[in-house]
Coordinates of C-alpha atoms in Angstrom, one line a residue:
Chain A
M1 CA 0.0 0.0 0.0
P2 CA 1.5 3.4 -1.0
P3 CA 1.9 5.6 2.0
F4 CA -0.6 8.5 2.7
A5 CA 0.8 12.0 2.4
P6 CA 0.9 14.1 5.6
G7 CA -2.1 16.1 4.4
E8 CA -4.0 12.9 3.8
L9 CA -3.1 11.6 7.2
A10 CA -4.4 14.8 8.8
T11 CA -7.7 14.3 6.9
L12 CA -7.9 10.7 8.0
S13 CA -7.2 11.7 11.6
S14 CA -10.0 14.3 11.4
L15 CA -12.5 11.6 10.2
W16 CA -11.4 9.1 12.9
I17 CA -13.9 8.4 15.6
G18 CA -11.2 9.1 18.2
S19 CA -11.3 12.7 17.1
L20 CA -14.9 13.0 18.2
P21 CA -14.9 15.4 21.3
E22 CA -17.3 15.3 24.1
P23 CA -20.6 16.9 22.8
P24 CA -21.0 20.6 23.4
L25 CA -23.0 21.6 26.5
D26 CA -26.7 22.1 25.8
P27 CA -27.5 25.2 27.9
S28 CA -31.2 25.0 26.7
N29 CA -31.6 21.7 28.7
R30 CA -30.8 22.0 32.3
V31 CA -31.0 18.2 32.7
A32 CA -29.0 17.3 29.6
D33 CA -26.3 15.6 31.7
D34 CA -28.5 14.3 34.5
P35 CA -28.3 10.4 34.6
E36 CA -31.8 10.2 36.3
A37 CA -33.3 12.3 33.5
A38 CA -31.5 10.0 30.9
A39 CA -33.0 6.9 32.6
L40 CA -36.5 8.5 32.5
G41 CA -35.9 9.5 28.8
E42 CA -34.8 6.0 27.9
A43 CA -37.9 4.5 29.3
I44 CA -40.2 6.9 27.5
F45 CA -38.1 6.5 24.3
F46 CA -39.2 2.8 24.2
D47 CA -42.7 3.3 25.6
R48 CA -45.4 2.7 22.9
R49 CA -48.1 4.1 25.1
F50 CA -46.9 7.5 24.0
S51 CA -48.9 7.3 20.8
A52 CA -52.4 7.7 19.6
N53 CA -52.8 3.9 18.9
G54 CA -50.5 2.5 21.6
R55 CA -48.2 1.0 19.0
V56 CA -45.6 3.7 18.2
S57 CA -42.6 4.7 20.3
C58 CA -39.5 6.7 19.4
A59 CA -37.8 3.3 18.8
T60 CA -40.4 2.4 16.2
C61 CA -38.5 4.5 13.7
H62 CA -35.2 4.8 15.7
Q63 CA -34.4 1.1 16.1
P64 CA -31.1 0.5 18.0
E65 CA -30.3 -2.6 15.9
L66 CA -30.5 -0.5 12.7
A67 CA -28.3 2.3 14.0
F68 CA -31.4 4.1 15.3
T69 CA -33.0 4.2 11.8
D70 CA -35.9 2.0 10.4
G71 CA -34.8 0.5 7.1
L72 CA -37.6 2.3 5.3
A73 CA -37.6 4.8 2.6
R74 CA -39.9 7.1 4.6
G75 CA -40.7 6.8 8.3
E76 CA -43.9 5.0 9.3
G77 CA -45.7 5.8 12.6
I78 CA -49.4 6.3 12.7
G79 CA -49.1 7.2 9.0
E80 CA -46.3 7.7 6.5
V81 CA -43.9 10.6 7.1
P82 CA -42.7 12.5 4.0
R83 CA -39.0 12.1 4.7
S84 CA -36.6 9.3 5.7
T85 CA -35.8 8.7 9.4
M86 CA -32.5 10.2 10.4
T87 CA -30.3 8.4 13.0
V88 CA -30.2 9.7 16.6
L89 CA -26.6 8.7 17.0
G90 CA -24.3 11.6 17.5
T91 CA -27.0 14.2 17.3
A92 CA -25.7 15.9 20.5
H93 CA -23.2 17.4 18.1
S94 CA -25.9 18.8 15.8
S95 CA -26.8 22.5 15.9
W96 CA -29.8 21.7 13.6
L97 CA -32.0 18.6 13.8
F98 CA -34.0 17.0 11.0
W99 CA -33.2 17.1 7.3
D100 CA -34.3 20.7 7.1
G101 CA -32.9 21.8 10.5
R102 CA -36.3 22.9 11.7
K103 CA -35.3 22.2 15.4
D104 CA -32.3 23.5 17.2
S105 CA -31.9 21.0 20.1
Q106 CA -32.3 17.3 20.8
W107 CA -35.2 18.0 23.2
A108 CA -37.0 20.3 20.7
Q109 CA -36.5 17.6 18.1
A110 CA -37.9 14.9 20.3
L111 CA -41.2 16.8 20.8
G112 CA -41.9 17.2 17.1
P113 CA -42.9 13.6 16.3
L114 CA -44.9 13.2 19.5
E115 CA -47.5 15.7 18.3
N116 CA -47.2 14.9 14.6
A117 CA -50.3 13.2 13.3
A118 CA -48.3 10.9 11.1
E119 CA -45.8 9.8 13.8
H120 CA -46.9 9.3 17.4
G121 CA -50.2 11.2 16.7
G122 CA -50.7 12.2 20.4
N123 CA -51.0 15.5 22.2
R124 CA -49.2 17.1 25.1
G125 CA -52.3 16.8 27.4
M126 CA -52.3 13.0 26.9
Y127 CA -48.6 12.7 27.5
A128 CA -48.8 14.7 30.7
H129 CA -51.4 12.3 32.0
L130 CA -49.3 9.3 30.9
V131 CA -46.3 10.7 32.9
A132 CA -48.5 11.3 35.9
E133 CA -49.8 7.7 35.7
H134 CA -46.7 5.8 34.9
Y135 CA -43.6 7.9 35.6
R136 CA -44.6 10.2 38.5
A137 CA -41.8 9.3 40.9
A138 CA -39.0 9.4 38.3
Y139 CA -40.4 12.6 36.8
E140 CA -40.7 14.4 40.2
S141 CA -37.3 13.3 41.3
V142 CA -35.8 15.1 38.3
F143 CA -38.2 18.0 37.6
G144 CA -40.1 18.5 40.9
P145 CA -43.8 18.2 41.5
L146 CA -46.2 17.4 38.7
P147 CA -49.1 19.7 38.4
D148 CA -52.4 18.3 39.8
L149 CA -54.0 17.0 36.6
G150 CA -57.0 15.4 38.4
D151 CA -59.6 18.0 37.3
G152 CA -60.7 16.5 34.0
G153 CA -62.5 19.8 33.1
R154 CA -59.3 21.8 33.4
F155 CA -57.0 19.1 32.1
P156 CA -58.7 17.0 29.5
A157 CA -57.3 13.6 28.6
M158 CA -56.7 14.9 25.0
A159 CA -55.5 18.4 24.5
G160 CA -52.8 20.1 22.4
P161 CA -52.2 22.4 19.5
V162 CA -52.5 19.6 17.0
S163 CA -54.5 18.7 13.9
D164 CA -56.8 16.4 15.8
P165 CA -60.1 18.4 16.2
V166 CA -61.0 17.1 19.7
A167 CA -57.6 17.7 21.2
S168 CA -57.3 21.1 19.5
T169 CA -60.8 22.3 20.7
N170 CA -60.0 21.1 24.2
W171 CA -56.7 22.9 24.1
D172 CA -58.2 26.2 23.0
A173 CA -60.7 26.0 25.9
M174 CA -58.1 25.6 28.6
L175 CA -56.9 28.5 30.7
P176 CA -53.5 29.9 29.6
A177 CA -51.9 28.9 33.0
D178 CA -53.2 25.4 32.7
R179 CA -51.9 25.1 29.1
D180 CA -48.5 26.3 30.4
A181 CA -48.6 23.7 33.2
V182 CA -49.2 20.9 30.6
T183 CA -46.6 22.3 28.2
A184 CA -44.0 22.4 31.0
V185 CA -44.5 18.6 31.5
Y186 CA -44.3 18.1 27.8
V187 CA -41.1 20.1 27.5
N188 CA -39.6 18.1 30.3
I189 CA -40.5 14.8 28.5
G190 CA -38.4 16.1 25.6
K191 CA -35.5 17.2 27.8
A192 CA -35.5 13.7 29.5
I193 CA -35.5 12.0 26.1
A194 CA -32.6 14.3 25.0
A195 CA -30.6 13.4 28.1
F196 CA -30.9 9.8 27.0
E197 CA -30.1 10.5 23.4
R198 CA -27.1 12.7 24.4
G199 CA -25.2 9.5 25.2
L200 CA -26.0 7.8 21.9
M201 CA -22.8 7.9 19.9
P202 CA -21.6 5.8 17.0
G203 CA -19.0 3.2 17.8
P204 CA -15.7 2.5 16.0
S205 CA -15.7 0.8 12.7
R206 CA -13.0 -1.0 10.6
F207 CA -12.2 2.3 9.1
D208 CA -11.4 3.7 12.6
R209 CA -9.3 0.7 13.4
F210 CA -7.4 1.3 10.1
V211 CA -6.8 5.0 10.9
E212 CA -5.8 4.2 14.4
A213 CA -3.1 1.8 13.2
L214 CA -1.9 4.2 10.6
L215 CA -1.5 7.0 13.1
A216 CA 0.3 4.6 15.4
E217 CA 2.5 3.4 12.5
N218 CA 1.3 -0.1 13.2
R219 CA 1.7 -1.9 9.9
A220 CA -0.2 -5.0 10.9
G221 CA -3.2 -3.0 12.1
A222 CA -3.3 -1.1 8.8
T223 CA -4.6 -4.3 7.2
A224 CA -8.1 -3.6 8.7
L225 CA -9.1 -2.4 5.3
T226 CA -8.8 -4.3 2.0
D227 CA -6.9 -2.8 -1.0
E228 CA -10.2 -2.0 -2.6
E229 CA -11.5 -0.2 0.5
V230 CA -8.3 1.8 0.8
A231 CA -8.6 2.8 -2.9
G232 CA -12.1 3.9 -2.1
L233 CA -10.9 5.8 0.9
R234 CA -8.3 7.6 -1.3
L235 CA -11.1 8.7 -3.6
F236 CA -13.4 9.7 -0.7
I237 CA -10.8 12.1 0.7
G238 CA -9.5 13.1 -2.7
P239 CA -11.0 13.5 -6.2
A240 CA -14.5 12.4 -5.3
G241 CA -14.8 15.4 -3.0
C242 CA -17.0 13.6 -0.5
T243 CA -15.3 15.3 2.5
N244 CA -16.6 18.7 1.4
C245 CA -19.8 17.8 3.1
H246 CA -19.1 14.5 4.9
S247 CA -16.3 15.8 7.1
G248 CA -15.3 15.4 10.8
P249 CA -15.6 12.2 12.8
L250 CA -19.4 12.0 12.3
L251 CA -18.8 12.4 8.5
T252 CA -21.2 15.3 8.2
N253 CA -20.5 19.1 8.2
Q254 CA -23.9 19.6 9.8
G255 CA -24.7 22.3 7.1
F256 CA -27.3 22.3 4.4
H257 CA -26.6 21.5 0.8
N258 CA -28.5 21.0 -2.4
T259 CA -27.3 17.9 -4.2
G260 CA -30.0 17.7 -6.8
V261 CA -31.6 14.5 -5.5
P262 CA -34.8 13.9 -7.6
P263 CA -38.1 14.3 -5.9
V264 CA -40.2 11.2 -5.0
P265 CA -42.2 10.4 -8.1
R266 CA -45.5 12.2 -8.4
R267 CA -44.6 14.5 -5.5
E268 CA -43.7 18.1 -5.6
P269 CA -40.0 18.8 -4.9
D270 CA -39.2 19.2 -1.2
Q271 CA -38.0 22.7 -0.4
G272 CA -35.8 21.5 2.4
R273 CA -33.9 24.0 4.5
S274 CA -35.6 27.0 2.9
E275 CA -38.7 26.1 4.8
G276 CA -36.8 24.8 7.9
I277 CA -35.4 28.3 8.5
G278 CA -38.8 29.9 9.2
L279 CA -40.0 26.8 11.1
V280 CA -37.1 27.0 13.6
Q281 CA -37.3 30.8 13.9
H282 CA -41.0 30.5 15.0
D283 CA -40.7 27.3 16.9
E284 CA -42.0 27.8 20.5
F285 CA -39.4 25.3 21.6
N286 CA -36.3 26.9 20.1
C287 CA -33.3 28.0 22.2
L288 CA -34.5 31.6 22.5
G289 CA -38.0 30.6 23.6
R290 CA -39.4 30.6 27.1
W291 CA -39.2 26.9 27.4
S292 CA -35.5 26.9 26.9
D293 CA -33.2 27.0 29.9
A294 CA -30.5 29.0 28.0
N295 CA -29.6 32.6 28.2
S296 CA -30.1 34.1 24.8
D297 CA -26.3 34.8 24.5
D298 CA -25.8 31.0 24.6
C299 CA -28.1 30.4 21.6
V300 CA -25.3 30.7 19.1
A301 CA -26.8 28.7 16.3
I302 CA -30.1 30.6 16.1
R303 CA -28.6 34.0 16.9
F304 CA -26.4 33.7 13.9
L305 CA -28.9 31.8 11.8
R306 CA -28.6 32.3 8.1
D307 CA -32.2 33.3 7.2
D308 CA -32.0 34.0 3.5
A309 CA -34.3 31.2 2.6
E310 CA -33.9 31.5 -1.1
A311 CA -30.3 30.4 -0.8
F312 CA -31.4 27.1 0.7
V313 CA -34.1 25.9 -1.6
G314 CA -33.8 22.2 -1.9
A315 CA -31.0 22.0 0.6
F316 CA -30.8 19.2 3.1
K317 CA -28.4 18.3 5.9
P318 CA -25.7 15.8 4.9
P319 CA -26.4 12.7 7.1
S320 CA -23.6 11.0 9.0
L321 CA -22.1 8.2 6.9
R322 CA -21.4 6.1 9.9
N323 CA -23.3 2.8 9.6
I324 CA -24.4 3.9 6.2
A325 CA -24.5 0.4 4.8
E326 CA -27.1 -0.5 7.4
T327 CA -29.3 2.6 7.0
G328 CA -30.7 2.5 3.5
P329 CA -32.7 3.5 1.6
Y330 CA -30.9 6.7 1.1
M331 CA -31.4 10.5 0.6
H332 CA -34.0 12.7 2.4
A333 CA -37.0 10.7 1.2
G334 CA -35.4 7.3 0.5
Q335 CA -35.4 8.0 -3.2
I336 CA -32.3 5.8 -3.8
S337 CA -32.2 2.2 -2.6
S338 CA -28.6 1.2 -3.0
L339 CA -25.2 2.8 -2.2
I340 CA -24.0 2.2 -5.7
D341 CA -26.9 4.2 -7.1
V342 CA -26.2 7.0 -4.6
L343 CA -22.7 7.1 -6.0
R344 CA -24.0 7.1 -9.5
H345 CA -26.1 10.1 -8.6
Y346 CA -23.1 12.0 -7.4
R347 CA -21.1 11.0 -10.5
G348 CA -23.9 12.1 -12.8
A349 CA -24.7 15.3 -10.9
P350 CA -28.2 15.9 -12.4
A351 CA -29.8 19.4 -12.2
A352 CA -32.0 20.0 -9.2
A353 CA -35.7 20.0 -9.4
A354 CA -35.8 22.8 -6.8
G355 CA -33.0 25.3 -6.3
H356 CA -29.5 24.7 -7.7
S357 CA -27.4 21.6 -7.2
E358 CA -23.9 22.2 -5.8
L359 CA -22.7 19.1 -7.5
E360 CA -20.5 18.9 -10.6
P361 CA -20.1 15.6 -12.5
L362 CA -17.3 13.4 -11.4
A363 CA -14.9 11.6 -13.8
L364 CA -15.0 8.3 -12.0
T365 CA -15.1 4.8 -13.5
D366 CA -17.5 2.0 -12.5
E367 CA -14.5 0.4 -10.8
Q368 CA -13.9 3.5 -8.7
L369 CA -17.5 3.7 -7.7
A370 CA -17.2 0.1 -6.5
Q371 CA -14.2 1.1 -4.5
L372 CA -16.0 4.0 -2.9
E373 CA -18.9 1.7 -2.1
A374 CA -16.5 -0.8 -0.5
F375 CA -15.0 1.9 1.6
L376 CA -18.5 3.2 2.7
R377 CA -19.3 -0.4 3.9
S378 CA -16.2 -0.2 6.2
L379 CA -18.0 2.5 8.2
T380 CA -20.3 0.1 10.0
E381 CA -19.5 -0.2 13.7
F382 CA -18.7 -3.5 15.3
P383 CA -21.5 -4.7 17.5
G384 CA -20.3 -4.6 21.1
D385 CA -16.8 -3.3 20.1
P386 CA -15.1 -1.7 23.1
Chain B
M1 CA -19.8 14.5 -2.4
T2 CA -19.5 17.7 -4.3
H3 CA -16.9 18.2 -6.9
H4 CA -14.5 20.8 -5.7
D5 CA -11.5 22.5 -7.4
A6 CA -10.1 25.2 -5.3
R7 CA -7.7 26.2 -8.0
R8 CA -10.5 27.9 -9.9
G9 CA -10.4 30.6 -7.3
P10 CA -7.7 33.3 -7.3
R11 CA -4.8 32.4 -5.2
L12 CA -4.1 34.3 -2.1
A13 CA -0.8 35.7 -3.3
T14 CA -2.6 37.5 -6.1
A15 CA -5.7 38.5 -4.2
V16 CA -4.6 42.1 -3.4
I17 CA -3.3 42.8 -6.9
L18 CA -6.5 41.4 -8.4
V19 CA -8.6 43.8 -6.4
V20 CA -6.5 46.7 -7.5
V21 CA -6.7 45.7 -11.2
L22 CA -10.4 45.2 -11.1
H23 CA -11.3 48.3 -9.3
G24 CA -8.5 50.7 -10.0
G25 CA -10.4 52.5 -12.7
C26 CA -13.5 53.1 -10.6
A27 CA -14.5 56.5 -9.6
M28 CA -13.6 57.4 -6.1
P29 CA -13.8 60.6 -4.0
A30 CA -10.9 62.9 -4.8
E31 CA -9.9 63.3 -1.2
L32 CA -9.5 59.6 -0.9
R33 CA -7.2 59.4 -3.9
S34 CA -4.9 62.0 -2.4
P35 CA -1.5 60.8 -1.2
S36 CA -1.4 59.5 2.3
G37 CA -0.7 62.0 4.9
A38 CA -3.6 64.2 4.0
A39 CA -6.3 64.6 6.6
S40 CA -9.1 62.0 6.2
P41 CA -12.7 62.8 6.9
L42 CA -13.0 59.3 8.3
A43 CA -10.4 59.5 11.1
A44 CA -12.1 59.9 14.4
S45 CA -9.1 61.4 16.1
P46 CA -5.5 61.9 15.2
S47 CA -3.6 58.7 15.4
P48 CA -0.7 59.1 17.9
T49 CA 1.6 56.7 16.0
A50 CA 1.0 54.1 13.4
S51 CA 1.3 50.7 14.9
P52 CA 4.3 48.9 13.6
A53 CA 2.3 45.7 13.6
R54 CA 0.1 47.0 10.8
P55 CA 1.9 46.9 7.4
T56 CA 1.2 49.7 5.0
P57 CA -1.6 48.8 2.5
G58 CA -1.0 48.1 -1.2
P59 CA 0.9 45.5 -3.1
S60 CA 3.2 44.9 -0.1
A61 CA 0.2 43.7 1.9
T62 CA 0.7 40.2 3.4
S63 CA -1.7 37.4 3.4
S64 CA -1.8 33.8 4.4
A65 CA -4.4 31.2 5.2
N66 CA -4.8 32.5 8.8
V67 CA -4.1 36.2 8.7
Q68 CA -4.7 38.8 6.1
E69 CA -3.7 42.4 6.7
G70 CA -3.8 45.6 4.8
V71 CA -6.4 44.8 2.2
P72 CA -7.8 47.8 0.5
S73 CA -11.6 48.2 -0.2
E74 CA -12.9 48.2 -3.7
H75 CA -12.7 51.9 -4.1
G76 CA -9.8 52.5 -1.8
T77 CA -11.8 54.1 0.9
F78 CA -10.7 51.7 3.7
V79 CA -8.0 49.3 4.5
G80 CA -8.9 46.2 6.5
S81 CA -7.2 43.4 8.4
W82 CA -8.7 40.4 10.2
S83 CA -7.7 38.0 12.9
S84 CA -9.5 34.9 14.1
D85 CA -10.0 33.2 17.5
P86 CA -8.8 30.4 17.2
H87 CA -5.9 31.8 15.2
I88 CA -6.6 29.6 12.3
P89 CA -10.3 29.6 11.3
P90 CA -11.6 26.2 12.2
I91 CA -13.9 24.3 9.9
N92 CA -17.5 23.9 10.9
V93 CA -17.1 25.7 14.3
V94 CA -18.8 29.0 15.1
H95 CA -16.0 31.3 16.2
E96 CA -15.1 35.0 16.4
W97 CA -13.0 37.4 14.3
V98 CA -11.7 40.9 15.1
L99 CA -11.6 43.2 12.1
H100 CA -9.4 46.2 12.0
I101 CA -10.4 49.0 9.7
E102 CA -8.3 52.0 8.8
T103 CA -8.2 54.8 6.2
P104 CA -5.5 54.5 3.6
D105 CA -3.4 56.9 5.6
R106 CA -3.6 54.6 8.6
E107 CA -6.1 56.4 10.8
P108 CA -8.4 53.9 12.6
V109 CA -12.0 54.0 11.5
V110 CA -14.3 54.0 14.5
G111 CA -18.0 54.0 14.8
A112 CA -18.5 52.4 11.4
A113 CA -21.5 50.2 10.5
V114 CA -19.9 46.9 9.4
I115 CA -21.6 43.9 7.7
V116 CA -19.8 40.7 7.2
D117 CA -20.7 37.8 4.9
G118 CA -18.9 34.9 3.4
D119 CA -19.2 33.0 0.1
M120 CA -17.8 29.9 -1.5
P121 CA -17.9 30.7 -5.2
A122 CA -17.0 27.2 -6.4
H123 CA -19.9 25.7 -4.5
G124 CA -22.5 28.4 -5.0
H125 CA -23.2 28.7 -1.3
G126 CA -22.4 31.1 1.5
M127 CA -21.5 30.6 5.1
P128 CA -23.9 28.5 7.2
T129 CA -24.3 31.4 9.6
R130 CA -25.0 35.1 9.4
P131 CA -22.1 36.8 11.3
Q132 CA -22.7 40.0 13.2
V133 CA -20.5 42.7 14.5
T134 CA -21.3 42.6 18.2
A135 CA -18.9 45.2 19.5
D136 CA -17.0 48.3 18.4
L137 CA -13.8 47.7 20.4
G138 CA -12.4 51.1 19.6
G139 CA -9.2 52.0 17.7
G140 CA -10.7 50.7 14.5
D141 CA -11.3 47.2 15.9
Y142 CA -14.6 45.4 15.6
R143 CA -15.6 42.1 17.1
V144 CA -17.5 39.7 14.7
E145 CA -19.4 36.8 16.2
G146 CA -21.0 33.9 14.4
M147 CA -18.2 33.2 11.8
S148 CA -18.4 29.7 10.4
F149 CA -17.0 27.9 7.4
Q150 CA -18.6 24.5 6.8
M151 CA -15.9 23.1 4.5
G152 CA -12.4 23.6 3.5
G153 CA -11.5 25.4 0.2
F154 CA -11.5 28.8 -1.3
W155 CA -13.7 31.4 0.5
I156 CA -14.4 35.1 0.1
V157 CA -15.4 37.1 3.1
D158 CA -17.0 40.4 2.2
V159 CA -16.9 43.2 4.7
T160 CA -19.1 46.2 3.9
I161 CA -18.2 49.3 5.8
T162 CA -20.1 52.5 6.2
A163 CA -18.4 55.4 8.0
A164 CA -18.7 59.2 7.7
G165 CA -21.3 58.7 4.9
L166 CA -19.0 56.6 2.8
T167 CA -19.7 52.9 2.0
D168 CA -17.1 50.6 0.5
R169 CA -16.4 46.8 0.6
I170 CA -13.4 44.8 1.3
H171 CA -13.0 41.2 -0.1
F172 CA -10.9 39.0 2.0
E173 CA -9.9 35.8 0.3
L174 CA -9.1 32.7 2.3
E175 CA -7.9 29.2 1.5
L176 CA -9.1 27.0 4.3

């Protein structure tokens, strides 16, 4: 194997899982690093009672055995979601959550699906009652006393600012202070789930073992990748330009880019980040809002939010490539089934249906695409690897 | 996996010269074309002594991947320098810059309105953030928060300065 140049070694080191720092503090969530909150959040994450039909939990779409994705083109909860399920792994490092970045914290993200009619399909009034019934002690240990929800007139079983007409009507009839009491419980559910998710990080892969050996000048260890995979790696950090967006140890730059992925057949093109900007600015659960625990100075991402929506038409967040072989179908709505077809898309660089693609065609042979695919398959973590 | 060829952008060594060639023929106020040493309407107060750390503007200006000093604005109204904290601008990390703005005769420009933006011409996108000047530090220095570059390569950072009724723009060019 020809040696890597010093610049290439620096790039490899930057992609290595060992370069992943501790996640940045989340000042918007005062229990982000509280183990008790994480234990409560973990229990709720897997609890299917937190749904309209009692069959959907966070883990329905974020399955641990599939790297916290679902193996589907588009997520399926109560109904079908328009986009593909993103992994939860490593999201403590994300300033923006979801493909369009419409949430700015893990806890705000966790609250979205709970009240989305196509996902959990519930409402915050229902969730507050579930916490009171099943998690009272754990909740109160972390967050203090629950409000007294016993008066069914003031605190209906179904109530929230959702599309369901019964819950919506009930919500509108509640006193503002009672609505706030329920929302406070709902927000704390999100913050507990976030405390659990904060600890979910991808594990080392064969690629990481390879880089570790290279950096330690351990020739034997540097056989962790095959010649074909190493050839793919050289393309990945070189002429294929993959690291423009898939950089850092999570293999994403956490930004938003238009790569001209075709829309789902018979559907309008997804506008992506251009709509996510307004959504996060007006989200009641953003870092600057009253449910956040942060001082506004600490809300760096949203304070310096780039809000010129027209520049982000059709732009989506580059997903992490860790475990990518296990997390198809690919792209924001599962438009492409196989890794090799994803690579063909990047080679061909078609024009975007909405906005302007940043891609330019790549002069890569079929053999080189196969090498890139082989490399991508080396990014799967070892189950139970220390 | 975007295709990227940083070589299509002007190289740093030619950046200052390129600005002069492109904009040298543009109209500019007569007093700003006068030789250095003339009183400038932009100077807030007489400068006691020019700092030896600040090189004179023009073709002798220095530049590198992590510092760029003495870059004239399009119409020669201002001369700008930047420094970053961390010293080398990190990729994909929100960080701070300090801009230093002077007149061509090296008087610091204070009290200016300053707008900062970045662009990656080879990729057709800007910065992931909208930086803001959050403090006029005095002496021609301005703190810029919210700087972020989401990928390595050739970047242009545009700084639009308005002071004493005059507006002009400095293009800093970076290879990250």
